[in-house]
């Protein structure tokens, strides 16, 4: 059966290129596995049919004839178990990849999301003036620790793995002016995002947005 990944037909420009199906598309490209996107509109998100696949109505969801799943981290880990391009296939190597995927999602992404919430979703609201410096401090603490870990390394654990894929997608949402304080992390992020598989995944997410741009009046 063709691998299917759910994605949005269109999202507003600020979200284009940042929707989380990108992680799954990237993993599939690294693994050399062909797939098709199931494109959703607002109505599809709320449908009982889609909720049976993704209970929260979000993207991505994934099916390959053998498994049906949601949560980008879980899907990427599933693919990493199948492909040596995403993880070493020995138990110890796989365990480290799982660790780094969860570190990206649980230890770094929440700090990045807190800042995005202030800068994008609550921009200009009075409370953010007091809160933002604390959020930047927390995020900088995590980035600093990650920078120490990566010192002298090209990747988190010797070679590119699903852990780097996930970490790079998280770091991608850190504003450049903050990343500039962490040159080694900036270089690491660039190294991951320069991979041809990432370019193909990004282009595949962007194409339907161009084709389904809402008409302006
Ligand atoms: N933890 C989920 C989060 C998925 C998620 O937040 N998806 C967003 C797009 S990046 C979404 O579908 N938002 C629409 C909504 O929540 O209605 C994952 O990693 O798959």
Short mmCIF file of N, CA, C and O and ligand atoms in Angstrom, two decimals, residues 8 11 18-21 23 42 45 50-51 54 56-61 70-75 105 109 166, ligand 1:
data_model
loop_
_atom_site.label_atom_id
_atom_site.label_comp_id
_atom_site.label_asym_id
_atom_site.label_seq_id
_atom_site.Cartn_x
_atom_site.Cartn_y
_atom_site.Cartn_z
N UNK A 8 -1.90 19.83 5.23
CA UNK A 8 -2.93 20.83 4.90
C UNK A 8 -2.85 21.24 3.43
O UNK A 8 -1.77 21.34 2.86
N UNK A 11 -2.20 26.80 4.29
CA UNK A 11 -2.13 27.47 5.61
C UNK A 11 -1.66 28.90 5.36
O UNK A 11 -1.06 29.21 4.31
N UNK A 18 6.40 25.31 7.87
CA UNK A 18 6.62 24.98 9.28
C UNK A 18 5.58 24.00 9.82
O UNK A 18 5.53 23.76 11.02
N UNK A 19 4.73 23.47 8.96
CA UNK A 19 3.70 22.54 9.42
C UNK A 19 4.38 21.18 9.68
O UNK A 19 5.29 20.78 8.95
N UNK A 20 3.94 20.50 10.72
CA UNK A 20 4.71 19.36 11.22
C UNK A 20 4.71 18.12 10.31
O UNK A 20 5.47 17.19 10.57
N UNK A 21 3.89 18.09 9.27
CA UNK A 21 4.04 16.98 8.33
C UNK A 21 5.43 17.02 7.68
O UNK A 21 5.91 16.01 7.16
N UNK A 23 8.24 17.06 9.05
CA UNK A 23 9.14 16.11 9.72
C UNK A 23 9.00 14.71 9.12
O UNK A 23 9.99 14.01 8.89
N UNK A 42 -10.28 22.70 6.24
CA UNK A 42 -10.85 22.87 7.59
C UNK A 42 -11.94 21.84 7.90
O UNK A 42 -11.98 21.26 8.98
N UNK A 45 -10.70 18.38 8.73
CA UNK A 45 -10.10 18.27 10.08
C UNK A 45 -11.13 17.87 11.13
O UNK A 45 -10.83 17.17 12.08
N UNK A 50 -11.73 11.73 9.64
CA UNK A 50 -10.34 12.11 9.94
C UNK A 50 -10.03 11.95 11.42
O UNK A 50 -8.93 11.53 11.79
N UNK A 51 -11.02 12.25 12.29
CA UNK A 51 -10.77 12.11 13.74
C UNK A 51 -10.48 10.66 14.12
O UNK A 51 -9.86 10.39 15.13
N UNK A 54 -6.75 10.82 13.25
CA UNK A 54 -6.01 11.77 14.10
C UNK A 54 -7.04 12.39 15.05
O UNK A 54 -7.77 13.29 14.66
N UNK A 56 -7.22 14.58 17.24
CA UNK A 56 -7.25 16.02 17.51
C UNK A 56 -7.49 16.85 16.24
O UNK A 56 -7.49 18.08 16.28
N UNK A 57 -7.63 16.15 15.14
CA UNK A 57 -7.88 16.86 13.88
C UNK A 57 -6.64 17.56 13.34
O UNK A 57 -6.72 18.40 12.44
N UNK A 58 -5.46 17.20 13.89
CA UNK A 58 -4.23 17.88 13.47
C UNK A 58 -3.50 17.06 12.39
O UNK A 58 -3.85 15.91 12.12
N UNK A 59 -2.46 17.65 11.82
CA UNK A 59 -1.56 16.92 10.94
C UNK A 59 -0.19 16.88 11.63
O UNK A 59 0.11 17.78 12.43
N UNK A 60 0.63 15.85 11.38
CA UNK A 60 0.41 14.78 10.42
C UNK A 60 -0.23 13.55 11.05
O UNK A 60 -0.12 13.31 12.24
N UNK A 61 -0.88 12.75 10.16
CA UNK A 61 -1.22 11.38 10.48
C UNK A 61 -0.58 10.53 9.37
O UNK A 61 -0.23 11.05 8.31
N UNK A 70 -0.45 8.66 14.48
CA UNK A 70 -0.32 10.12 14.44
C UNK A 70 0.79 10.49 15.40
O UNK A 70 1.41 9.61 15.98
N UNK A 71 1.06 11.78 15.57
CA UNK A 71 2.18 12.34 16.34
C UNK A 71 3.47 12.24 15.52
O UNK A 71 4.00 11.15 15.29
N UNK A 72 3.97 13.40 15.12
CA UNK A 72 5.15 13.42 14.24
C UNK A 72 6.33 12.65 14.85
O UNK A 72 7.03 11.93 14.14
N UNK A 73 6.53 12.78 16.17
CA UNK A 73 7.66 12.09 16.80
C UNK A 73 7.51 10.58 16.71
O UNK A 73 8.47 9.86 16.41
N UNK A 74 6.30 10.11 16.98
CA UNK A 74 6.05 8.66 16.93
C UNK A 74 6.24 8.14 15.51
O UNK A 74 6.82 7.05 15.30
N UNK A 75 5.79 8.91 14.55
CA UNK A 75 5.89 8.46 13.15
C UNK A 75 7.36 8.41 12.72
O UNK A 75 7.83 7.44 12.11
N UNK A 105 11.62 17.08 21.33
CA UNK A 105 10.18 17.37 21.50
C UNK A 105 9.81 17.79 22.91
O UNK A 105 8.89 18.59 23.09
N UNK A 109 11.55 21.84 22.35
CA UNK A 109 10.40 22.43 21.64
C UNK A 109 9.46 23.25 22.55
O UNK A 109 8.98 24.32 22.12
N UNK A 166 14.72 15.75 13.97
CA UNK A 166 13.72 16.36 14.85
C UNK A 166 14.27 17.64 15.48
O UNK A 166 13.58 18.66 15.54
N1 LIG B 1 2.21 16.86 18.74
C1 LIG B 1 1.65 16.87 17.41
C2 LIG B 1 1.30 18.30 17.07
C3 LIG B 1 0.65 18.40 15.74
C4 LIG B 1 0.30 19.85 15.43
O1 LIG B 1 0.41 20.76 16.27
N2 LIG B 1 -0.13 20.08 14.18
C5 LIG B 1 -0.55 21.40 13.78
C6 LIG B 1 0.20 21.82 12.53
S1 LIG B 1 1.93 22.03 12.83
C7 LIG B 1 -2.02 21.36 13.44
O2 LIG B 1 -2.50 20.42 12.85
N3 LIG B 1 -2.72 22.44 13.80
C8 LIG B 1 -4.12 22.60 13.50
C9 LIG B 1 -4.99 22.43 14.69
O3 LIG B 1 -4.49 22.22 15.80
O4 LIG B 1 -6.19 22.52 14.50
C10 LIG B 1 2.66 16.31 16.41
O5 LIG B 1 3.87 16.53 16.60
O6 LIG B 1 2.25 15.64 15.44
#
